[in-house]
Tab-separated table of C-alpha atoms in Angstrom:
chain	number	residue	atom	x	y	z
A	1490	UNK	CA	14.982	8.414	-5.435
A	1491	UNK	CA	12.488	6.751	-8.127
A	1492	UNK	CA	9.562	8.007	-8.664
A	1493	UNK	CA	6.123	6.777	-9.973
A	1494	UNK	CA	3.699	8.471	-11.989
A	1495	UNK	CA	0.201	7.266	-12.419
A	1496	UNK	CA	-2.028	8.164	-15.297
A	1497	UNK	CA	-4.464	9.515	-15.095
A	1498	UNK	CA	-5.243	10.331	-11.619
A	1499	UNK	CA	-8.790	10.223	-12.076
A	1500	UNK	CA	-11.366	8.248	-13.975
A	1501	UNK	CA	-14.939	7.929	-14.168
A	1502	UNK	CA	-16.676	5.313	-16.738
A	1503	UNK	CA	-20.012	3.859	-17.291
A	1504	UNK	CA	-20.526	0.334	-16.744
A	1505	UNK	CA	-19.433	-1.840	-19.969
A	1506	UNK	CA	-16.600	0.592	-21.218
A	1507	UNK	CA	-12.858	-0.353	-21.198
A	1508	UNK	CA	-10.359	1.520	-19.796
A	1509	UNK	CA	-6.356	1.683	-19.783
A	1510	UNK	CA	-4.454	3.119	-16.875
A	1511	UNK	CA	-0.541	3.762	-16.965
A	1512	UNK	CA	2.711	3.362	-14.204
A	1513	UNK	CA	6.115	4.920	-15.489
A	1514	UNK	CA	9.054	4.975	-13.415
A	1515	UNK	CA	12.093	7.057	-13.391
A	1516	UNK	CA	13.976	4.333	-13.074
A	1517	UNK	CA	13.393	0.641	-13.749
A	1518	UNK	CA	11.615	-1.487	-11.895
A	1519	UNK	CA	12.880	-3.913	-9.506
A	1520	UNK	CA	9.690	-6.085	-9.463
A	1521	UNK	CA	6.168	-4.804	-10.568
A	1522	UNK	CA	3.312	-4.669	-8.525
A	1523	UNK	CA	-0.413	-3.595	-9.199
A	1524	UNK	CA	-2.790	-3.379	-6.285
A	1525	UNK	CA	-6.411	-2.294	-5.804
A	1526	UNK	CA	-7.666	-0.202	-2.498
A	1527	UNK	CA	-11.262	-0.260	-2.132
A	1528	UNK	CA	-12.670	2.628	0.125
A	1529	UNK	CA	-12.573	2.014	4.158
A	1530	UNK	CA	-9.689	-1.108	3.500
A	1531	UNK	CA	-5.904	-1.768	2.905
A	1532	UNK	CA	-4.639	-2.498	-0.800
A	1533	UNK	CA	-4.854	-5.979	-2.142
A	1534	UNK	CA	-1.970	-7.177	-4.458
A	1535	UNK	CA	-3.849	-7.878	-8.317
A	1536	UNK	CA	-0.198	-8.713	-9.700
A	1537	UNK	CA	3.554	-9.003	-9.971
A	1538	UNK	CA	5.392	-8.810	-13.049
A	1539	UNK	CA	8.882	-9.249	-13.040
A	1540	UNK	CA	10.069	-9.417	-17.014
A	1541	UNK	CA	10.290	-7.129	-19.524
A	1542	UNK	CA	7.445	-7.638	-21.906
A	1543	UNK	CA	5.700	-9.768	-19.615
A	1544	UNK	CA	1.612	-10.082	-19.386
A	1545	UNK	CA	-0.771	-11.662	-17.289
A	1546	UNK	CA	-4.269	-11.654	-17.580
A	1547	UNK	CA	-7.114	-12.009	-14.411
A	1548	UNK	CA	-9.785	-12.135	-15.652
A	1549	UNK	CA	-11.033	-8.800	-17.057
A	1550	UNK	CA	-7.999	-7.225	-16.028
A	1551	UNK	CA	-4.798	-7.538	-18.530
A	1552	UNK	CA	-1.415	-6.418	-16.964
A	1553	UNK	CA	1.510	-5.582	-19.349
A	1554	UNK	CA	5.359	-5.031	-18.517
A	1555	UNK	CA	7.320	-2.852	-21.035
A	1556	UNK	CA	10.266	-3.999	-22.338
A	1557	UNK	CA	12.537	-1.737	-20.918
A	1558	UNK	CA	10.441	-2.587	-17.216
A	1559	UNK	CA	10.473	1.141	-17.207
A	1560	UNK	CA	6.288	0.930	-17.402
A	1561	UNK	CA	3.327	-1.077	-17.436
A	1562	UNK	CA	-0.122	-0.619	-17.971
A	1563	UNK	CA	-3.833	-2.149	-16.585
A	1564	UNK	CA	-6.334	-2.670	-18.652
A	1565	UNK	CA	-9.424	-3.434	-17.785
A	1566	UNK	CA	-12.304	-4.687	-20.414
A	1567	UNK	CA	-15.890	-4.051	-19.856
A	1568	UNK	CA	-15.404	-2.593	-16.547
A	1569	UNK	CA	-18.119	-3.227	-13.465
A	1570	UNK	CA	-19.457	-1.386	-10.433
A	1571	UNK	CA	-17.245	-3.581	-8.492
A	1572	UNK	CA	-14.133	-2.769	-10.100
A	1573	UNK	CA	-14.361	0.870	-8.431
A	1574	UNK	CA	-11.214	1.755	-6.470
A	1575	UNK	CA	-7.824	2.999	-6.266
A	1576	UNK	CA	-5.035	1.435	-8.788
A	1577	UNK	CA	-1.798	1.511	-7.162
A	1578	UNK	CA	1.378	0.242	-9.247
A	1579	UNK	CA	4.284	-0.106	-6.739
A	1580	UNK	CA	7.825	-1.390	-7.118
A	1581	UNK	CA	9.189	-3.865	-5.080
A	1582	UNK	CA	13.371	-3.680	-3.794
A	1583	UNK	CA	15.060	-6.457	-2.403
A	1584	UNK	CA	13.988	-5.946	1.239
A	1585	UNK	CA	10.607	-6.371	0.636
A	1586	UNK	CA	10.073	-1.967	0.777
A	1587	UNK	CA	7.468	-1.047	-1.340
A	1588	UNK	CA	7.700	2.330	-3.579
A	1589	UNK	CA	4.289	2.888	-4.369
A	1590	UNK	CA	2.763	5.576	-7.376
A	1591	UNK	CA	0.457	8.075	-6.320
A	1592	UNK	CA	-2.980	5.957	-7.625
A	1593	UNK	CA	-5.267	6.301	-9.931
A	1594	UNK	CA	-8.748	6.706	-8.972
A	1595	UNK	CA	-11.272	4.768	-10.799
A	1596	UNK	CA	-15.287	5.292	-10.733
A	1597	UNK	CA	-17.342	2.776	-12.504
A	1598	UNK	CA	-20.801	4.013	-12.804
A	1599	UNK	CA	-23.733	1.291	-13.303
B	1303	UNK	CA	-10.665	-15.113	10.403
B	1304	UNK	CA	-8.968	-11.731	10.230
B	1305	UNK	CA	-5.344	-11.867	8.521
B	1306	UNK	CA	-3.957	-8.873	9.747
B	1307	UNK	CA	-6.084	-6.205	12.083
B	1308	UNK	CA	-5.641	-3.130	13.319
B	1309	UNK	CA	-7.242	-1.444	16.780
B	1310	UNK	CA	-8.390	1.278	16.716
B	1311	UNK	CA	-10.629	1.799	12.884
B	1312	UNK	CA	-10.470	5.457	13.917
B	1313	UNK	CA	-8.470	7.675	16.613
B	1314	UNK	CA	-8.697	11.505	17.108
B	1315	UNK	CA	-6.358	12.955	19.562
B	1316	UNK	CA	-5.258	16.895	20.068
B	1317	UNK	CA	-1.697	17.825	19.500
B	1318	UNK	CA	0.896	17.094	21.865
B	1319	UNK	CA	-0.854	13.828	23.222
B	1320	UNK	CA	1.211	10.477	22.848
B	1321	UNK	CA	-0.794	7.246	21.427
B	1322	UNK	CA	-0.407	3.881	19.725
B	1323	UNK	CA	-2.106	1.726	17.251
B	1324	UNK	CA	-2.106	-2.100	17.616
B	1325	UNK	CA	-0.976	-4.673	14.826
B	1326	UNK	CA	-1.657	-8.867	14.693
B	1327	UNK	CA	-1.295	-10.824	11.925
B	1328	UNK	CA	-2.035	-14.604	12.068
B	1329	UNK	CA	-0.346	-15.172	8.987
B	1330	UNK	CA	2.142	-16.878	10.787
B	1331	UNK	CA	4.481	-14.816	8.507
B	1332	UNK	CA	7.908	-13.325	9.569
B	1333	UNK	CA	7.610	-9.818	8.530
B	1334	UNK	CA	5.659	-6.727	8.983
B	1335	UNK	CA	5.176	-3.406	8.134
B	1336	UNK	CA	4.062	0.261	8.660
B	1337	UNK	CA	2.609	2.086	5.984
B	1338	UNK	CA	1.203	5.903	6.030
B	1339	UNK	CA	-1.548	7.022	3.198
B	1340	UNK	CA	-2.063	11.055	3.402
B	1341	UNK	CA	-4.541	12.547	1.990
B	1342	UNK	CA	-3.733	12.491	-1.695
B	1343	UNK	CA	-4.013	8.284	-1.051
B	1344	UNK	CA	-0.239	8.257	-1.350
B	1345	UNK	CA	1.466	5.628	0.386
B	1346	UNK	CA	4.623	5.409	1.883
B	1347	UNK	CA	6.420	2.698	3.926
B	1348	UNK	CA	7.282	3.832	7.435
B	1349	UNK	CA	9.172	0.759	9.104
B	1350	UNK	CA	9.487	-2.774	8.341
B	1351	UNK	CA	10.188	-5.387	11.259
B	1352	UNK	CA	11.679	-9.206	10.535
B	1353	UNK	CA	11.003	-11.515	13.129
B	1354	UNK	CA	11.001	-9.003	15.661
B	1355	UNK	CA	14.373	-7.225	14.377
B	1356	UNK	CA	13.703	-3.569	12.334
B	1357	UNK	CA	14.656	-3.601	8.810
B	1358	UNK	CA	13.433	-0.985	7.158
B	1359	UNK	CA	13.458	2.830	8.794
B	1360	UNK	CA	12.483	5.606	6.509
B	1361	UNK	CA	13.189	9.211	7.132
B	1362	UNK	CA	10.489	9.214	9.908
B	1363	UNK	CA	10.647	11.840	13.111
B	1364	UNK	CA	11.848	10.088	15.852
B	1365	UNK	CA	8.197	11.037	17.657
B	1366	UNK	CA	7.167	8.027	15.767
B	1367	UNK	CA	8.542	4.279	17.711
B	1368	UNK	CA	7.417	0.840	16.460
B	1369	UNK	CA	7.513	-1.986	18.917
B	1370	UNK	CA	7.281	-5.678	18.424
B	1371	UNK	CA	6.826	-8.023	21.296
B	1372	UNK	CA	6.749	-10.830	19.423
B	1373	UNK	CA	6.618	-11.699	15.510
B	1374	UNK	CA	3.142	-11.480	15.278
B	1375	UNK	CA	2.623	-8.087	16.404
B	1376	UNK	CA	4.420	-4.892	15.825
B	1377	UNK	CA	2.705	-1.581	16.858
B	1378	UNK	CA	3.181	2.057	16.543
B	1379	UNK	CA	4.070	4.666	19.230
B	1380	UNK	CA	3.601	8.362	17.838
B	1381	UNK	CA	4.740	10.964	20.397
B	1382	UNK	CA	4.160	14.596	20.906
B	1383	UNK	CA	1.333	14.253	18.111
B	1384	UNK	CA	1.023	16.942	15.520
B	1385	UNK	CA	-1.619	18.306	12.985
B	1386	UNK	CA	0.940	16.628	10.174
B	1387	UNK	CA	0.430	13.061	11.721
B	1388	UNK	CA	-3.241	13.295	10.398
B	1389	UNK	CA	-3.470	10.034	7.530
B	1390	UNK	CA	-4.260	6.441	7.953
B	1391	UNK	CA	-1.728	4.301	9.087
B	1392	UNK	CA	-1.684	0.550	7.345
B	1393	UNK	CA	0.254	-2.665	8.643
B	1394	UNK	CA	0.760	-5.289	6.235
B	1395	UNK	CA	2.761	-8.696	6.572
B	1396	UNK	CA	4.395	-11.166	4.202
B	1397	UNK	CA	7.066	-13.959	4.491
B	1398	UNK	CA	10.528	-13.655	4.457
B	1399	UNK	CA	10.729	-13.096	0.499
B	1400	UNK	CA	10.764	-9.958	-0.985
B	1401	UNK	CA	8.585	-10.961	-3.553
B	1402	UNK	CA	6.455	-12.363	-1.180
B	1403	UNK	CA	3.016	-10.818	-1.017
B	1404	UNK	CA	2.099	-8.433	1.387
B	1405	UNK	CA	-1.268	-8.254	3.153
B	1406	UNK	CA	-2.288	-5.161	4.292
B	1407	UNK	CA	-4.734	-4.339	7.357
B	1408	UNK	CA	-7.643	-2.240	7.145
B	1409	UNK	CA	-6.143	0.952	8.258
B	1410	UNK	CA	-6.288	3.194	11.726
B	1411	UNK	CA	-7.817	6.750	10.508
B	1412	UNK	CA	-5.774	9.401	12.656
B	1413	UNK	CA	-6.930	12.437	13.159
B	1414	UNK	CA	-4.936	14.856	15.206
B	1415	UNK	CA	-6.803	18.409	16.196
């Protein structure tokens, strides 16, 4: 059964600061996903990476693949109020099931 | 407009006592989903439904039945409720693709006493 592990769990900022949150996998990853859950609402999808190496950028947020598509990371520069939430990375199978990590729980004071 | 909602926001229910929580997506899309977040916020899939045949069935107690009467709705029967049932439930939809996106709902609160 693969696992994900999201580091760290928890993380409060100040407004301004960047921050770098991490996804491994026990195994490697089918398709990538990163999603943000705001408080009182379902998870919305930020990004899917398929290829090793891969990155994609929205806006503040930079998404990276590793190589081996064992991992990826978020990064998120000069972080806002509004980016406060829970950071899910998730792999995606071939019937559409969803594997999700535990979250990480981000707190962007103003 | 409202992709994908759930009824009810919030349910709390004793032990033992059957109940269901509704799913419609106007998405027009061809698959849904049952997700359940516990209290640590981790999420795992439950059931998945493509155009109104299951395709996905975790290791889920048989108390637990989804139903869907048509491909825009698929809701979820719980039986025999227990204390262990308490998280929020999600539905989400996508297309046919795997890769497609999935859009989730805003989540049913359950609260068994």
């Amino acid at each position: 059964t693969q696992l994900l592990e999201q580091s760290p769990q928890f993380l409060s900022i100040q407004e301004g600061e960047n921050l770098t949150v991490y996804c491994n996998s026990s195994s490697v990853f089918s398709s990538l996903q990163w999603y943000r859950q705001e408080p009182g609402e379902g998870p919305v999808l930020l990004v899917t990476v398929v290829t090793g190496g891969e990155v994609k950028k929205l806006k503040r947020l930079t998404f990276q693949f590793g190589d081996a598509r064992k991992d990826s990371s978020l990064h998120i520069t000069a972080a806002q109020p509004g980016d406060t939430g829970l950071y899910l990375c998730a792999d995606i199978s071939n019937t559409g099931k969803l594997i999700f990590g535990q979250g990480t729980t981000l707190q962007v004071k103003p | 407009d409202t992709a994908v909602s759930q009824t009810p926001k919030y349910l709390v229910t004793q032990m033992g006592n059957d109940k269901s929580i509704k799913c419609e997506q106007n998405l027009g899309h061809d698959t849904m989903y049952w997700y359940k977040q516990d209290s640590k916020k981790f999420l795992k899939i439950m059931f998945s439904y493509n155009n109104k045949e299951l395709i996905i069935n975790e290791t889920v107690p048989n108390r637990f039945s989804p139903k869907s009467p048509d491909k825009a709705h698929l809701n979820l029967h719980i039986n025999s409720l227990e204390l262990g049932d308490s998280a929020v439930y999600f539905c989400a939809s996508s297309q046919a693709g795997y890769t497609d996106t999935q859009y989730f709902g805003p989540g049913t609160r359950l609260t068994v006493l």
